[in-house]
PDB file of C-alpha atoms in Angstrom:
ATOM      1  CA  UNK A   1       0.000   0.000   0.000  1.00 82.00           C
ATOM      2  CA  UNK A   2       1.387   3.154  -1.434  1.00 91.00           C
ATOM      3  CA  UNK A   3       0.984   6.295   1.225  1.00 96.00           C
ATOM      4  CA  UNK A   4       3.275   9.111   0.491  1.00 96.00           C
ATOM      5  CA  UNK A   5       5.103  10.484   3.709  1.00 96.00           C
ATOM      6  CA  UNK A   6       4.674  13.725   2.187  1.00 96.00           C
ATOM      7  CA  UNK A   7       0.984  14.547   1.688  1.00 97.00           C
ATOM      8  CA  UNK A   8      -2.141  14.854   3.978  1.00 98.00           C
ATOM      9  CA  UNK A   9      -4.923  12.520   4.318  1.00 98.00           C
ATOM     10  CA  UNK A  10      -8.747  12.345   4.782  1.00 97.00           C
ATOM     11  CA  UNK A  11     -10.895   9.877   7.099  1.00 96.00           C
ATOM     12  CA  UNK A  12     -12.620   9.829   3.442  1.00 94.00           C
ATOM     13  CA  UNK A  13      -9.815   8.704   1.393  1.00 96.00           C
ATOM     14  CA  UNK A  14      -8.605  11.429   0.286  1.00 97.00           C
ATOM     15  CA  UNK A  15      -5.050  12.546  -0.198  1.00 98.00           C
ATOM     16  CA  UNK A  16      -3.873  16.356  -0.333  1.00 98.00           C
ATOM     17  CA  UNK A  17      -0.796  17.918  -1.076  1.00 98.00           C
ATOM     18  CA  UNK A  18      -0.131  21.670  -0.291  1.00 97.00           C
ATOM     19  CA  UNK A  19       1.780  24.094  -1.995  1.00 96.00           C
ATOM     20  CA  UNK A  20       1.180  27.650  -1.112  1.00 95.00           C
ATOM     21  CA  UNK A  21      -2.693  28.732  -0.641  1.00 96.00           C
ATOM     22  CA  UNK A  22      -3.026  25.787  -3.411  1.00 98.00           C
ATOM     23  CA  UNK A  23      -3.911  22.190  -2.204  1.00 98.00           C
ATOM     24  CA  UNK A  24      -3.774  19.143  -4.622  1.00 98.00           C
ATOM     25  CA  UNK A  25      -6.548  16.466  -4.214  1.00 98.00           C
ATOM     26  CA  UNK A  26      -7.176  12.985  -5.045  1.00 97.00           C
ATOM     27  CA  UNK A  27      -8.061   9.899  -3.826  1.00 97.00           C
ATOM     28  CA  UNK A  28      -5.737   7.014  -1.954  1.00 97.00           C
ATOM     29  CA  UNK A  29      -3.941   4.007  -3.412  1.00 97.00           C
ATOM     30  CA  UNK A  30      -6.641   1.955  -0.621  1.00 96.00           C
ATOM     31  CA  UNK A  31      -9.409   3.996  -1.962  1.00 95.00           C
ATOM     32  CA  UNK A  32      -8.997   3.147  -5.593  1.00 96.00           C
ATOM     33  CA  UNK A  33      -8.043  -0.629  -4.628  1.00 95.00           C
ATOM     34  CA  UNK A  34     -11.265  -0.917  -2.544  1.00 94.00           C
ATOM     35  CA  UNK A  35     -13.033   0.879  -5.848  1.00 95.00           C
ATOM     36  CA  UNK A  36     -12.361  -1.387  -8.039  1.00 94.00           C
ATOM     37  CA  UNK A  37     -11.535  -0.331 -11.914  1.00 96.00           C
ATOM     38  CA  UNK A  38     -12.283   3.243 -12.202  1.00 97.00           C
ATOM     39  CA  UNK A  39     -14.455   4.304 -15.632  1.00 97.00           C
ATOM     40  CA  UNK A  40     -15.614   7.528 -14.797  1.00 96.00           C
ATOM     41  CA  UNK A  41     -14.439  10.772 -13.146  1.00 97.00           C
ATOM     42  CA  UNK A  42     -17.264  13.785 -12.706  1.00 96.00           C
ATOM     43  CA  UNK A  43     -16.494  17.059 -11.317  1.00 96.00           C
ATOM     44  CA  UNK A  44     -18.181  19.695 -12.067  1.00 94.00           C
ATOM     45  CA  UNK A  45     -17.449  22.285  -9.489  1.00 94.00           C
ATOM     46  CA  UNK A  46     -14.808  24.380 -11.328  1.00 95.00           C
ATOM     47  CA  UNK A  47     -15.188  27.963 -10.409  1.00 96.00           C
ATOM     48  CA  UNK A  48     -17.039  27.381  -7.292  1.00 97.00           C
ATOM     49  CA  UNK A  49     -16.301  27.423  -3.511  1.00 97.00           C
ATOM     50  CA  UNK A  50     -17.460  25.338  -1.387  1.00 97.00           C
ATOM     51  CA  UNK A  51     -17.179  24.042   2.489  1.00 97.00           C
ATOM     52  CA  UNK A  52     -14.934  21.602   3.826  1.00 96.00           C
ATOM     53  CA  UNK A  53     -16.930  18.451   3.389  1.00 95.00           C
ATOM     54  CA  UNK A  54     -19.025  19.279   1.125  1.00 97.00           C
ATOM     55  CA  UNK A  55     -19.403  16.742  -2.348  1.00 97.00           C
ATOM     56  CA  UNK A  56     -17.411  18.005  -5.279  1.00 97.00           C
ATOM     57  CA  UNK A  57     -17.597  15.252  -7.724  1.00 97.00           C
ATOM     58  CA  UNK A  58     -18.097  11.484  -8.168  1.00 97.00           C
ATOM     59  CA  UNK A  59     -16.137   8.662  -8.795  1.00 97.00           C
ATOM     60  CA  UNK A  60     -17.691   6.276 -11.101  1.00 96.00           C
ATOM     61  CA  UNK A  61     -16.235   2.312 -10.978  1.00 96.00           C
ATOM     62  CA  UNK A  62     -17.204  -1.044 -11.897  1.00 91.00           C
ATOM     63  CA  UNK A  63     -18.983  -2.267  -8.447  1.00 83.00           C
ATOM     64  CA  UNK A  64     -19.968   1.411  -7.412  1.00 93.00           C
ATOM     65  CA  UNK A  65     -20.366   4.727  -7.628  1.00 95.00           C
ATOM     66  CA  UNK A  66     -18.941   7.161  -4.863  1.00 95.00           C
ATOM     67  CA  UNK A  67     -19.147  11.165  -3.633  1.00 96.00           C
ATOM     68  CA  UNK A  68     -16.125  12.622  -3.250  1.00 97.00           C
ATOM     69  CA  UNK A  69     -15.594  15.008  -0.104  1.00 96.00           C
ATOM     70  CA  UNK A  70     -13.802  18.130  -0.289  1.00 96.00           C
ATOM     71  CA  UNK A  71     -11.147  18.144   2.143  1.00 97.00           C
ATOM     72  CA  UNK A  72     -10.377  21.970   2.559  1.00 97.00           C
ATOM     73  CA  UNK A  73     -12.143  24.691   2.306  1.00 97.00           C
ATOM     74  CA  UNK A  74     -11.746  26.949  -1.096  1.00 98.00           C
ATOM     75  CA  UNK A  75     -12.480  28.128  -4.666  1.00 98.00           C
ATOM     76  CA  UNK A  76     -11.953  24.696  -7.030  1.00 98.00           C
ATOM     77  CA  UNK A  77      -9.702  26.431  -9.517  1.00 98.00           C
ATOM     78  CA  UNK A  78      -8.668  23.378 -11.686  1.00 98.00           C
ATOM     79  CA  UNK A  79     -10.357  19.760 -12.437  1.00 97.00           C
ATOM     80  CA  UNK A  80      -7.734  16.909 -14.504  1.00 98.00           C
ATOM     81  CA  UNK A  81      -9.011  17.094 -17.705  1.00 96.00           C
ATOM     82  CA  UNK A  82      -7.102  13.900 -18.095  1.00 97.00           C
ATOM     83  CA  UNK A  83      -9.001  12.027 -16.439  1.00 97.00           C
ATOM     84  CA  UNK A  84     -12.128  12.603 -18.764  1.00 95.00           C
ATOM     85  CA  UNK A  85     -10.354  10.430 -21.606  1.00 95.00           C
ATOM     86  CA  UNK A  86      -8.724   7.830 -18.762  1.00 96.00           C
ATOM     87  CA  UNK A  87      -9.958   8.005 -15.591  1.00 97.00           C
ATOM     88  CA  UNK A  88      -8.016   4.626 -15.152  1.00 96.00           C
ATOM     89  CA  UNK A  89      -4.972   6.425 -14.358  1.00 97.00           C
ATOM     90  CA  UNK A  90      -6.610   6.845 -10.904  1.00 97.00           C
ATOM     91  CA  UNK A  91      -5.790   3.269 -10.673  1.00 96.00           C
ATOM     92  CA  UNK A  92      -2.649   3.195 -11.921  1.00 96.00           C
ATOM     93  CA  UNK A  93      -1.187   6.420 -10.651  1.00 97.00           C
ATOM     94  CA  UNK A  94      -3.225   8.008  -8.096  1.00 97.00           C
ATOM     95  CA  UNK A  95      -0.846  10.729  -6.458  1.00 97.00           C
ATOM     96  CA  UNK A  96       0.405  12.039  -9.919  1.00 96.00           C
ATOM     97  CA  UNK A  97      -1.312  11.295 -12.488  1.00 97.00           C
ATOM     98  CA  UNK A  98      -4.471  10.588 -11.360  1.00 97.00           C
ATOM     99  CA  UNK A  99      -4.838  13.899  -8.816  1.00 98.00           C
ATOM    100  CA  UNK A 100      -8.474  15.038  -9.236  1.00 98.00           C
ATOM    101  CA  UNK A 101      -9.011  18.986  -8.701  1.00 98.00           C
ATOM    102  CA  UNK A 102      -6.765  22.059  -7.544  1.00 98.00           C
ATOM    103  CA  UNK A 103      -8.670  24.077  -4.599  1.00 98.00           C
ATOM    104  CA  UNK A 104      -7.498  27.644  -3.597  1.00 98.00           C
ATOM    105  CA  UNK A 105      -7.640  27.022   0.030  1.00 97.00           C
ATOM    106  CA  UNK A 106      -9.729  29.775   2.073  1.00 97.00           C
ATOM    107  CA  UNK A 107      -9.179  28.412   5.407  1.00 95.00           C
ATOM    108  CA  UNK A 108      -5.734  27.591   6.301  1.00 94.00           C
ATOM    109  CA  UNK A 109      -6.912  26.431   9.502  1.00 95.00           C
ATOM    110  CA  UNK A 110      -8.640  23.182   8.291  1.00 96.00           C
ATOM    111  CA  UNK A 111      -4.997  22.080   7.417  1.00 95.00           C
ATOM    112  CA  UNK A 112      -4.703  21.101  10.810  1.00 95.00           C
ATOM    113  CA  UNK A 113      -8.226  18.666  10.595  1.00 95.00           C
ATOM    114  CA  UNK A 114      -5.975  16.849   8.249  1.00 97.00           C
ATOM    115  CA  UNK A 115      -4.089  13.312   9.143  1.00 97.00           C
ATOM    116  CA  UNK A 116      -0.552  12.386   8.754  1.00 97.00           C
ATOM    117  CA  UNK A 117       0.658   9.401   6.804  1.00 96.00           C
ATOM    118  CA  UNK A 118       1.061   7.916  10.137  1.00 97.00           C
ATOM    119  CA  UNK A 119      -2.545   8.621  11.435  1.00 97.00           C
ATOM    120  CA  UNK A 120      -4.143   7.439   7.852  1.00 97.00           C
ATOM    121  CA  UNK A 121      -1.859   4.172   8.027  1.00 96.00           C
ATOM    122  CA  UNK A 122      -3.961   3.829  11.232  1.00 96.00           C
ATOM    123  CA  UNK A 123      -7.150   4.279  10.330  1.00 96.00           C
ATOM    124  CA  UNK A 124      -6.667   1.634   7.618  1.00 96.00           C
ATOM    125  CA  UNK A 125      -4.768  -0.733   9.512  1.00 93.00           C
ATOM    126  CA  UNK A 126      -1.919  -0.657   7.466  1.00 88.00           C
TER     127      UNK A 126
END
């Protein structure tokens, strides 16, 4: 199981990486094993802010479909249009290639809400 030292983590799967006011989101290397093969990525909250926790896309795969959460705060300035022509990168490549939006972050407070690689390793027993 694959869990970067270097980024954040959600109790929803999530992964972030921050540089600046900008965080990077997508989802875990356990979150697109449990998934299954990924077919279909939908966002379609460029341009728009929204609330830590609030649903800023789906995640479409073979067994299921699933929200995702947004894990900070902020304006969603950026969605990987990559993903609309092979969303099984998530699969293959889920921390580079397969990150899902860019959020400018309007809370840097909620960084701290965030779990370590340590505390996600935890919560999914690995």
């Amino acid at each position: 199981m694959n869990i970067p030292s270097e980024l954040k983590y959600t109790k929803d799967h999530e992964w972030v990486k921050i540089e600046g006011d900008v965080a990077t989101v997508g989802i875990t290397d356990f979150a697109q094993s449990e998934l299954g093969d990924i077919v279909y990525v939908e966002v379609e909250t460029v341009d728009e802010t929204l609330d830590v926790e609030e649903v800023f896309g789906t995640v479409e795969a073979v067994k299921t479909v699933s929200d995702l959460f947004l894990p900070l705060s902020g304006e969603i300035i950026e969605f990987n249009e990559r993903l609309e022509d092979e969303p099984e990168i998530v699969n293959s490549d889920p921390y580079v290639g397969g990150w899902m939006i860019k959020i400018k972050i309007s809370n840097p407070e909620e960084l701290d809400t965030l779990l370590s690689d340590a505390d996600y390793k935890a919560l999914i027993g690995a």
